[in-house]
Amino acid sequence: MYTAKMSPEEIDHESYEDMRNVIAKMKYKQNDFRRLVLKTTHFPVRMKYEQNTVRKNRWVVSFVAWSKRNIMGRAGTSYYSICESEKGKFIYCTVPSERRGKGFYKTVVFKPHFFSRYRERMGLEEGGEKLIDQIMSTIVAFACHFQKHFDGRVSVIITLPEGFCFGESYLHDEVILIRTFVPARMFFDDQKELHEAQCAWLEQGEAEHLNKLKTMTKQDEIELRRSNDYGRQLNPMKLPNDPTEFMRWMRKAKSIAPEIDNPDEDDDNDDTLLE
């Protein structure tokens, strides 16, 4: 069972063990979704269900189809687990691991503080699981930048359409902890330009992926599964590669949101907007 105090190694092991249960049921549920898609005349069509696994984790799984071709493995799929804690809700979002191959997953952990900051800085009234579902349903692709520090820590920055997420990476980027969120409108002009360029690159990639899903044949699906490139991926993000330039970029970001570089940010406030 996922817990808020797990080590990166424990999180990685839990994801590996639990996803086998999630995938097994997902294949069964795909038959229900297939019947739904074949009956409908309006697209896109979506289906969402919840699952409590044998390891006592609560998962939310979603399918989406853009045409009658998008059945079984050709549908868009997303899944994340909700973990309750004293501080609020932790979200464990899994994506296929390209480095380790079939059956292994990267785990992206969103802390309660992230959702608090997202709601506050985006000026939203909606909170709790409605906000979580809204954010998770729009995250169809990640763009990440990893930066190693002299003390061994690895910072990670993820691009979303609304702004940047900040956190840390562990286990060769197989476990990623996201602590906070800063919308693009709060950044300096050069950072806004970088965000716009990154979003345009992501949109192009997502459009190509969507077109592939819409037109995918059974043979395409088989080849995609064999390539270990199945599902959402973590794509490289185009930030300054020069360490000095990157540190300048981060100093400007931390001047806007000081909690970016503090693993022990004001956690006492984490549960104020999610319970």
PDB file of C-alpha atoms in Angstrom:
ATOM      1  CA  MET A   1       0.000   0.000   0.000  1.00  0.00           C
ATOM      2  CA  TYR A   2       1.278   3.469  -0.875  1.00  0.00           C
ATOM      3  CA  THR A   3       1.990   5.683   2.148  1.00  0.00           C
ATOM      4  CA  ALA A   4       3.116   9.287   2.488  1.00  0.00           C
ATOM      5  CA  LYS A   5       6.365   8.263   4.216  1.00  0.00           C
ATOM      6  CA  MET A   6       7.632   5.696   1.717  1.00  0.00           C
ATOM      7  CA  SER A   7      11.221   5.800   0.481  1.00  0.00           C
ATOM      8  CA  PRO A   8      11.818   6.052  -3.300  1.00  0.00           C
ATOM      9  CA  GLU A   9      12.784   2.369  -3.325  1.00  0.00           C
ATOM     10  CA  GLU A  10       9.545   1.398  -1.590  1.00  0.00           C
ATOM     11  CA  ILE A  11       7.481   3.530  -3.990  1.00  0.00           C
ATOM     12  CA  ASP A  12       9.173   1.913  -6.992  1.00  0.00           C
ATOM     13  CA  HIS A  13       8.538  -1.585  -5.631  1.00  0.00           C
ATOM     14  CA  GLU A  14       4.901  -0.783  -4.811  1.00  0.00           C
ATOM     15  CA  SER A  15       4.270   0.516  -8.344  1.00  0.00           C
ATOM     16  CA  TYR A  16       5.850  -2.556  -9.902  1.00  0.00           C
ATOM     17  CA  GLU A  17       3.764  -4.965  -7.820  1.00  0.00           C
ATOM     18  CA  ASP A  18       0.479  -3.054  -7.969  1.00  0.00           C
ATOM     19  CA  MET A  19       0.458  -2.213 -11.671  1.00  0.00           C
ATOM     20  CA  ARG A  20       0.235  -5.905 -12.530  1.00  0.00           C
ATOM     21  CA  ASN A  21      -3.131  -5.957 -10.744  1.00  0.00           C
ATOM     22  CA  VAL A  22      -4.213  -2.694 -12.407  1.00  0.00           C
ATOM     23  CA  ILE A  23      -3.261  -3.857 -15.918  1.00  0.00           C
ATOM     24  CA  ALA A  24      -5.004  -7.220 -15.432  1.00  0.00           C
ATOM     25  CA  LYS A  25      -8.323  -5.546 -14.590  1.00  0.00           C
ATOM     26  CA  MET A  26      -7.803  -2.870 -17.224  1.00  0.00           C
ATOM     27  CA  LYS A  27      -7.661  -5.538 -19.942  1.00  0.00           C
ATOM     28  CA  TYR A  28     -10.980  -6.912 -18.665  1.00  0.00           C
ATOM     29  CA  LYS A  29     -12.546  -3.425 -18.564  1.00  0.00           C
ATOM     30  CA  GLN A  30     -11.392  -2.740 -22.113  1.00  0.00           C
ATOM     31  CA  ASN A  31     -14.064  -5.180 -23.275  1.00  0.00           C
ATOM     32  CA  ASP A  32     -16.748  -3.017 -21.611  1.00  0.00           C
ATOM     33  CA  PHE A  33     -15.253   0.076 -23.207  1.00  0.00           C
ATOM     34  CA  ARG A  34     -15.136  -1.646 -26.583  1.00  0.00           C
ATOM     35  CA  ARG A  35     -18.881  -2.320 -26.435  1.00  0.00           C
ATOM     36  CA  LEU A  36     -19.512   1.289 -25.414  1.00  0.00           C
ATOM     37  CA  VAL A  37     -17.450   2.630 -28.327  1.00  0.00           C
ATOM     38  CA  LEU A  38     -19.128   0.391 -30.899  1.00  0.00           C
ATOM     39  CA  LYS A  39     -22.594   1.514 -29.761  1.00  0.00           C
ATOM     40  CA  THR A  40     -21.949   5.260 -29.624  1.00  0.00           C
ATOM     41  CA  THR A  41     -22.390   7.768 -32.441  1.00  0.00           C
ATOM     42  CA  HIS A  42     -20.778  10.764 -30.689  1.00  0.00           C
ATOM     43  CA  PHE A  43     -17.016  11.148 -30.141  1.00  0.00           C
ATOM     44  CA  PRO A  44     -14.870  11.450 -28.168  1.00  0.00           C
ATOM     45  CA  VAL A  45     -16.325   8.939 -25.726  1.00  0.00           C
ATOM     46  CA  ARG A  46     -14.867   8.372 -22.245  1.00  0.00           C
ATOM     47  CA  MET A  47     -15.170   5.796 -19.511  1.00  0.00           C
ATOM     48  CA  LYS A  48     -13.712   6.013 -16.004  1.00  0.00           C
ATOM     49  CA  TYR A  49     -13.718   3.488 -13.189  1.00  0.00           C
ATOM     50  CA  GLU A  50     -12.098   3.013  -9.786  1.00  0.00           C
ATOM     51  CA  GLN A  51     -10.285  -0.038  -8.512  1.00  0.00           C
ATOM     52  CA  ASN A  52      -9.114  -1.086  -5.057  1.00  0.00           C
ATOM     53  CA  THR A  53      -6.218  -3.478  -5.611  1.00  0.00           C
ATOM     54  CA  VAL A  54      -5.186  -6.466  -3.518  1.00  0.00           C
ATOM     55  CA  ARG A  55      -2.390  -4.260  -2.119  1.00  0.00           C
ATOM     56  CA  LYS A  56      -5.099  -1.875  -0.870  1.00  0.00           C
ATOM     57  CA  ASN A  57      -4.362   0.980  -3.241  1.00  0.00           C
ATOM     58  CA  ARG A  58      -7.156   3.018  -4.783  1.00  0.00           C
ATOM     59  CA  TRP A  59      -6.730   3.621  -8.518  1.00  0.00           C
ATOM     60  CA  VAL A  60      -8.644   5.806 -10.983  1.00  0.00           C
ATOM     61  CA  VAL A  61      -8.454   4.526 -14.573  1.00  0.00           C
ATOM     62  CA  SER A  62      -9.758   6.359 -17.654  1.00  0.00           C
ATOM     63  CA  PHE A  63     -10.264   5.405 -21.309  1.00  0.00           C
ATOM     64  CA  VAL A  64     -10.965   7.763 -24.202  1.00  0.00           C
ATOM     65  CA  ALA A  65     -11.798   6.991 -27.847  1.00  0.00           C
ATOM     66  CA  TRP A  66     -11.887   9.433 -30.769  1.00  0.00           C
ATOM     67  CA  SER A  67     -13.355   6.981 -33.287  1.00  0.00           C
ATOM     68  CA  LYS A  68     -14.578   3.400 -33.501  1.00  0.00           C
ATOM     69  CA  ARG A  69     -10.991   2.378 -34.226  1.00  0.00           C
ATOM     70  CA  ASN A  70     -10.005   3.275 -30.652  1.00  0.00           C
ATOM     71  CA  ILE A  71     -10.901   0.043 -28.903  1.00  0.00           C
ATOM     72  CA  MET A  72      -8.873  -2.241 -26.662  1.00  0.00           C
ATOM     73  CA  GLY A  73      -5.198  -1.180 -26.746  1.00  0.00           C
ATOM     74  CA  ARG A  74      -5.859   1.578 -29.258  1.00  0.00           C
ATOM     75  CA  ALA A  75      -7.738   3.743 -26.762  1.00  0.00           C
ATOM     76  CA  GLY A  76      -6.140   6.568 -24.803  1.00  0.00           C
ATOM     77  CA  THR A  77      -5.510   5.382 -21.245  1.00  0.00           C
ATOM     78  CA  SER A  78      -4.471   7.035 -17.981  1.00  0.00           C
ATOM     79  CA  TYR A  79      -4.259   5.819 -14.390  1.00  0.00           C
ATOM     80  CA  TYR A  80      -3.304   7.230 -11.017  1.00  0.00           C
ATOM     81  CA  SER A  81      -3.574   6.177  -7.378  1.00  0.00           C
ATOM     82  CA  ILE A  82      -4.934   8.340  -4.532  1.00  0.00           C
ATOM     83  CA  CYS A  83      -3.260   8.011  -1.130  1.00  0.00           C
ATOM     84  CA  GLU A  84      -4.868   9.661   1.902  1.00  0.00           C
ATOM     85  CA  SER A  85      -2.574  11.170   4.538  1.00  0.00           C
ATOM     86  CA  GLU A  86      -2.706  13.587   7.462  1.00  0.00           C
ATOM     87  CA  LYS A  87      -1.380  16.294   5.145  1.00  0.00           C
ATOM     88  CA  GLY A  88      -3.877  15.685   2.350  1.00  0.00           C
ATOM     89  CA  LYS A  89      -3.969  13.548  -0.773  1.00  0.00           C
ATOM     90  CA  PHE A  90      -0.839  12.204  -2.451  1.00  0.00           C
ATOM     91  CA  ILE A  91      -1.207  11.158  -6.100  1.00  0.00           C
ATOM     92  CA  TYR A  92       0.926   8.373  -7.572  1.00  0.00           C
ATOM     93  CA  CYS A  93       0.882   8.571 -11.365  1.00  0.00           C
ATOM     94  CA  THR A  94       2.627   5.778 -13.274  1.00  0.00           C
ATOM     95  CA  VAL A  95       4.050   5.912 -16.797  1.00  0.00           C
ATOM     96  CA  PRO A  96       5.943   3.168 -18.682  1.00  0.00           C
ATOM     97  CA  SER A  97       9.688   3.080 -18.011  1.00  0.00           C
ATOM     98  CA  GLU A  98      11.622   3.301 -21.251  1.00  0.00           C
ATOM     99  CA  ARG A  99      14.930   2.497 -19.545  1.00  0.00           C
ATOM    100  CA  ARG A 100      13.804  -0.741 -17.876  1.00  0.00           C
ATOM    101  CA  GLY A 101      11.301  -1.904 -20.485  1.00  0.00           C
ATOM    102  CA  LYS A 102       8.018  -3.804 -20.429  1.00  0.00           C
ATOM    103  CA  GLY A 103       6.406  -4.341 -17.027  1.00  0.00           C
ATOM    104  CA  PHE A 104       8.285  -1.498 -15.309  1.00  0.00           C
ATOM    105  CA  TYR A 105       6.965   1.961 -14.563  1.00  0.00           C
ATOM    106  CA  LYS A 106       8.208   5.372 -13.578  1.00  0.00           C
ATOM    107  CA  THR A 107       6.236   6.848 -10.680  1.00  0.00           C
ATOM    108  CA  VAL A 108       5.456  10.553 -10.503  1.00  0.00           C
ATOM    109  CA  VAL A 109       4.313  11.545  -7.002  1.00  0.00           C
ATOM    110  CA  PHE A 110       2.311  14.759  -6.606  1.00  0.00           C
ATOM    111  CA  LYS A 111       2.341  16.062  -3.020  1.00  0.00           C
ATOM    112  CA  PRO A 112      -0.700  17.737  -1.432  1.00  0.00           C
ATOM    113  CA  HIS A 113       1.296  20.978  -1.459  1.00  0.00           C
ATOM    114  CA  PHE A 114       1.340  20.866  -5.282  1.00  0.00           C
ATOM    115  CA  PHE A 115      -2.473  20.852  -5.503  1.00  0.00           C
ATOM    116  CA  SER A 116      -2.739  23.591  -2.868  1.00  0.00           C
ATOM    117  CA  ARG A 117      -0.400  25.826  -4.829  1.00  0.00           C
ATOM    118  CA  TYR A 118      -2.072  24.959  -8.136  1.00  0.00           C
ATOM    119  CA  ARG A 119      -5.483  25.931  -6.810  1.00  0.00           C
ATOM    120  CA  GLU A 120      -4.204  29.082  -5.107  1.00  0.00           C
ATOM    121  CA  ARG A 121      -2.078  30.348  -7.989  1.00  0.00           C
ATOM    122  CA  MET A 122      -4.606  29.495 -10.693  1.00  0.00           C
ATOM    123  CA  GLY A 123      -7.392  31.204  -8.717  1.00  0.00           C
ATOM    124  CA  LEU A 124      -9.662  28.154  -8.699  1.00  0.00           C
ATOM    125  CA  GLU A 125     -12.594  27.508  -6.385  1.00  0.00           C
ATOM    126  CA  GLU A 126     -12.727  23.772  -7.031  1.00  0.00           C
ATOM    127  CA  GLY A 127     -10.684  21.632  -4.658  1.00  0.00           C
ATOM    128  CA  GLY A 128     -10.313  18.070  -3.432  1.00  0.00           C
ATOM    129  CA  GLU A 129     -10.691  15.155  -5.835  1.00  0.00           C
ATOM    130  CA  LYS A 130     -12.516  17.235  -8.435  1.00  0.00           C
ATOM    131  CA  LEU A 131      -9.412  19.390  -8.802  1.00  0.00           C
ATOM    132  CA  ILE A 132      -7.175  16.312  -8.851  1.00  0.00           C
ATOM    133  CA  ASP A 133      -9.279  14.679 -11.572  1.00  0.00           C
ATOM    134  CA  GLN A 134      -9.276  17.899 -13.592  1.00  0.00           C
ATOM    135  CA  ILE A 135      -5.479  18.126 -13.501  1.00  0.00           C
ATOM    136  CA  MET A 136      -4.796  14.430 -14.068  1.00  0.00           C
ATOM    137  CA  SER A 137      -7.209  14.256 -17.019  1.00  0.00           C
ATOM    138  CA  THR A 138      -5.332  17.045 -18.805  1.00  0.00           C
ATOM    139  CA  ILE A 139      -1.841  15.636 -18.239  1.00  0.00           C
ATOM    140  CA  VAL A 140      -1.467  13.538 -21.383  1.00  0.00           C
ATOM    141  CA  ALA A 141       2.276  14.055 -21.817  1.00  0.00           C
ATOM    142  CA  PHE A 142       5.147  15.246 -19.686  1.00  0.00           C
ATOM    143  CA  ALA A 143       8.210  17.230 -20.658  1.00  0.00           C
ATOM    144  CA  CYS A 144      10.947  16.940 -18.034  1.00  0.00           C
ATOM    145  CA  HIS A 145      14.295  18.537 -17.344  1.00  0.00           C
ATOM    146  CA  PHE A 146      16.641  16.827 -14.883  1.00  0.00           C
ATOM    147  CA  GLN A 147      19.577  18.688 -13.315  1.00  0.00           C
ATOM    148  CA  LYS A 148      22.114  17.019 -11.010  1.00  0.00           C
ATOM    149  CA  HIS A 149      23.552  19.021  -8.099  1.00  0.00           C
ATOM    150  CA  PHE A 150      26.997  18.744  -6.526  1.00  0.00           C
ATOM    151  CA  ASP A 151      25.506  17.142  -3.392  1.00  0.00           C
ATOM    152  CA  GLY A 152      23.924  14.349  -5.464  1.00  0.00           C
ATOM    153  CA  ARG A 153      20.370  15.704  -5.522  1.00  0.00           C
ATOM    154  CA  VAL A 154      18.591  15.817  -8.872  1.00  0.00           C
ATOM    155  CA  SER A 155      16.134  18.642  -9.519  1.00  0.00           C
ATOM    156  CA  VAL A 156      13.260  18.041 -11.908  1.00  0.00           C
ATOM    157  CA  ILE A 157      11.073  20.549 -13.760  1.00  0.00           C
ATOM    158  CA  ILE A 158       7.934  19.425 -15.577  1.00  0.00           C
ATOM    159  CA  THR A 159       6.043  21.509 -18.125  1.00  0.00           C
ATOM    160  CA  LEU A 160       2.250  21.675 -17.972  1.00  0.00           C
ATOM    161  CA  PRO A 161       0.120  23.844 -20.295  1.00  0.00           C
ATOM    162  CA  GLU A 162      -0.468  26.253 -17.391  1.00  0.00           C
ATOM    163  CA  GLY A 163       3.071  26.472 -16.008  1.00  0.00           C
ATOM    164  CA  PHE A 164       5.964  24.600 -14.430  1.00  0.00           C
ATOM    165  CA  CYS A 165       6.078  21.912 -11.712  1.00  0.00           C
ATOM    166  CA  PHE A 166       9.161  21.646  -9.498  1.00  0.00           C
ATOM    167  CA  GLY A 167      10.499  18.730  -7.497  1.00  0.00           C
ATOM    168  CA  GLU A 168      13.231  16.117  -7.223  1.00  0.00           C
ATOM    169  CA  SER A 169      14.147  12.878  -8.969  1.00  0.00           C
ATOM    170  CA  TYR A 170      15.366   9.588  -7.460  1.00  0.00           C
ATOM    171  CA  LEU A 171      16.553   6.143  -8.612  1.00  0.00           C
ATOM    172  CA  HIS A 172      17.881   7.292 -11.994  1.00  0.00           C
ATOM    173  CA  ASP A 173      14.674   9.265 -12.657  1.00  0.00           C
ATOM    174  CA  GLU A 174      12.396   6.275 -12.018  1.00  0.00           C
ATOM    175  CA  VAL A 175      10.697   8.013  -9.047  1.00  0.00           C
ATOM    176  CA  ILE A 176       9.872  11.713  -9.321  1.00  0.00           C
ATOM    177  CA  LEU A 177       8.500  13.812  -6.453  1.00  0.00           C
ATOM    178  CA  ILE A 178       6.622  16.992  -7.441  1.00  0.00           C
ATOM    179  CA  ARG A 179       6.341  19.537  -4.630  1.00  0.00           C
ATOM    180  CA  THR A 180       4.968  22.746  -6.077  1.00  0.00           C
ATOM    181  CA  PHE A 181       3.516  24.539  -9.111  1.00  0.00           C
ATOM    182  CA  VAL A 182       4.109  28.002 -10.573  1.00  0.00           C
ATOM    183  CA  PRO A 183       1.893  29.315 -13.424  1.00  0.00           C
ATOM    184  CA  ALA A 184       3.600  30.765 -16.482  1.00  0.00           C
ATOM    185  CA  ARG A 185       2.066  34.204 -15.934  1.00  0.00           C
ATOM    186  CA  MET A 186       4.155  34.622 -12.737  1.00  0.00           C
ATOM    187  CA  PHE A 187       7.487  34.103 -14.521  1.00  0.00           C
ATOM    188  CA  PHE A 188       9.886  36.538 -16.132  1.00  0.00           C
ATOM    189  CA  ASP A 189       9.527  37.260 -19.850  1.00  0.00           C
ATOM    190  CA  ASP A 190      12.326  34.945 -21.022  1.00  0.00           C
ATOM    191  CA  GLN A 191      10.875  32.104 -18.945  1.00  0.00           C
ATOM    192  CA  LYS A 192       7.427  32.755 -20.411  1.00  0.00           C
ATOM    193  CA  GLU A 193       8.924  32.493 -23.907  1.00  0.00           C
ATOM    194  CA  LEU A 194      10.541  29.183 -22.976  1.00  0.00           C
ATOM    195  CA  HIS A 195       7.229  27.884 -21.639  1.00  0.00           C
ATOM    196  CA  GLU A 196       5.380  28.908 -24.808  1.00  0.00           C
ATOM    197  CA  ALA A 197       7.981  27.190 -26.992  1.00  0.00           C
ATOM    198  CA  GLN A 198       7.871  24.069 -24.851  1.00  0.00           C
ATOM    199  CA  CYS A 199       4.053  23.916 -24.953  1.00  0.00           C
ATOM    200  CA  ALA A 200       4.067  24.326 -28.738  1.00  0.00           C
ATOM    201  CA  TRP A 201       6.520  21.414 -29.008  1.00  0.00           C
ATOM    202  CA  LEU A 202       4.360  19.290 -26.694  1.00  0.00           C
ATOM    203  CA  GLU A 203       1.170  20.143 -28.586  1.00  0.00           C
ATOM    204  CA  GLN A 204       2.771  19.083 -31.849  1.00  0.00           C
ATOM    205  CA  GLY A 205       3.903  15.790 -30.337  1.00  0.00           C
ATOM    206  CA  GLU A 206       0.510  15.165 -28.765  1.00  0.00           C
ATOM    207  CA  ALA A 207      -1.260  15.935 -32.060  1.00  0.00           C
ATOM    208  CA  GLU A 208       0.934  13.377 -33.802  1.00  0.00           C
ATOM    209  CA  HIS A 209       0.255  10.841 -31.045  1.00  0.00           C
ATOM    210  CA  LEU A 210      -3.495  11.520 -31.219  1.00  0.00           C
ATOM    211  CA  ASN A 211      -3.508  11.110 -34.995  1.00  0.00           C
ATOM    212  CA  LYS A 212      -1.671   7.803 -34.585  1.00  0.00           C
ATOM    213  CA  LEU A 213      -4.296   6.613 -32.094  1.00  0.00           C
ATOM    214  CA  LYS A 214      -7.148   7.693 -34.352  1.00  0.00           C
ATOM    215  CA  THR A 215      -5.803   5.789 -37.340  1.00  0.00           C
ATOM    216  CA  MET A 216      -4.070   2.889 -35.591  1.00  0.00           C
ATOM    217  CA  THR A 217      -4.595  -0.582 -37.017  1.00  0.00           C
ATOM    218  CA  LYS A 218      -4.330  -3.866 -35.146  1.00  0.00           C
ATOM    219  CA  GLN A 219      -0.857  -4.425 -36.613  1.00  0.00           C
ATOM    220  CA  ASP A 220       0.215  -0.932 -35.489  1.00  0.00           C
ATOM    221  CA  GLU A 221      -0.947  -1.807 -31.971  1.00  0.00           C
ATOM    222  CA  ILE A 222       1.077  -5.031 -31.940  1.00  0.00           C
ATOM    223  CA  GLU A 223       4.213  -3.241 -33.140  1.00  0.00           C
ATOM    224  CA  LEU A 224       3.726  -0.488 -30.553  1.00  0.00           C
ATOM    225  CA  ARG A 225       3.500  -3.025 -27.737  1.00  0.00           C
ATOM    226  CA  ARG A 226       6.658  -4.766 -28.965  1.00  0.00           C
ATOM    227  CA  SER A 227       8.551  -1.479 -29.004  1.00  0.00           C
ATOM    228  CA  ASN A 228       7.990  -0.892 -25.244  1.00  0.00           C
ATOM    229  CA  ASP A 229       6.757   2.577 -26.190  1.00  0.00           C
ATOM    230  CA  TYR A 230       3.185   2.033 -25.048  1.00  0.00           C
ATOM    231  CA  GLY A 231       1.346   4.712 -23.071  1.00  0.00           C
ATOM    232  CA  ARG A 232       2.303   8.170 -21.921  1.00  0.00           C
ATOM    233  CA  GLN A 233       5.993   9.025 -21.889  1.00  0.00           C
ATOM    234  CA  LEU A 234       8.292  11.475 -20.171  1.00  0.00           C
ATOM    235  CA  ASN A 235       9.739  13.610 -22.953  1.00  0.00           C
ATOM    236  CA  PRO A 236      12.937  15.680 -22.656  1.00  0.00           C
ATOM    237  CA  MET A 237      12.420  19.334 -21.865  1.00  0.00           C
ATOM    238  CA  LYS A 238      14.450  22.078 -23.526  1.00  0.00           C
ATOM    239  CA  LEU A 239      15.971  24.107 -20.685  1.00  0.00           C
ATOM    240  CA  PRO A 240      19.483  25.649 -20.527  1.00  0.00           C
ATOM    241  CA  ASN A 241      22.014  22.781 -20.589  1.00  0.00           C
ATOM    242  CA  ASP A 242      24.883  24.894 -19.308  1.00  0.00           C
ATOM    243  CA  PRO A 243      24.976  24.506 -15.480  1.00  0.00           C
ATOM    244  CA  THR A 244      25.665  28.203 -14.942  1.00  0.00           C
ATOM    245  CA  GLU A 245      22.778  29.253 -17.168  1.00  0.00           C
ATOM    246  CA  PHE A 246      20.506  26.724 -15.501  1.00  0.00           C
ATOM    247  CA  MET A 247      21.368  28.037 -12.019  1.00  0.00           C
ATOM    248  CA  ARG A 248      20.541  31.570 -13.175  1.00  0.00           C
ATOM    249  CA  TRP A 249      17.202  30.265 -14.473  1.00  0.00           C
ATOM    250  CA  MET A 250      16.508  28.544 -11.149  1.00  0.00           C
ATOM    251  CA  ARG A 251      17.486  31.595  -9.075  1.00  0.00           C
ATOM    252  CA  LYS A 252      14.904  33.627 -10.944  1.00  0.00           C
ATOM    253  CA  ALA A 253      12.297  30.886 -10.423  1.00  0.00           C
ATOM    254  CA  LYS A 254      13.055  30.662  -6.684  1.00  0.00           C
ATOM    255  CA  SER A 255      12.719  34.422  -6.339  1.00  0.00           C
ATOM    256  CA  ILE A 256       9.087  33.909  -7.381  1.00  0.00           C
ATOM    257  CA  ALA A 257       8.421  30.695  -5.428  1.00  0.00           C
ATOM    258  CA  PRO A 258      10.971  30.099  -2.598  1.00  0.00           C
ATOM    259  CA  GLU A 259       9.543  26.656  -1.794  1.00  0.00           C
ATOM    260  CA  ILE A 260      10.971  25.300  -5.075  1.00  0.00           C
ATOM    261  CA  ASP A 261      14.308  24.394  -3.498  1.00  0.00           C
ATOM    262  CA  ASN A 262      13.126  23.473   0.002  1.00  0.00           C
ATOM    263  CA  PRO A 263      12.216  19.802   0.545  1.00  0.00           C
ATOM    264  CA  ASP A 264      10.641  20.763   3.887  1.00  0.00           C
ATOM    265  CA  GLU A 265       8.400  23.546   2.597  1.00  0.00           C
ATOM    266  CA  ASP A 266       5.446  24.661   4.706  1.00  0.00           C
ATOM    267  CA  ASP A 267       3.842  21.228   4.885  1.00  0.00           C
ATOM    268  CA  ASP A 268       1.622  22.369   7.745  1.00  0.00           C
ATOM    269  CA  ASN A 269      -0.532  24.085   5.135  1.00  0.00           C
ATOM    270  CA  ASP A 270      -0.705  21.101   2.786  1.00  0.00           C
ATOM    271  CA  ASP A 271      -4.117  19.904   3.933  1.00  0.00           C
ATOM    272  CA  THR A 272      -5.914  23.249   4.015  1.00  0.00           C
ATOM    273  CA  LEU A 273      -7.344  23.072   0.499  1.00  0.00           C
ATOM    274  CA  LEU A 274      -7.850  19.392  -0.148  1.00  0.00           C
ATOM    275  CA  GLU A 275      -9.831  17.981   2.754  1.00  0.00           C
TER     276      GLU A 275
END
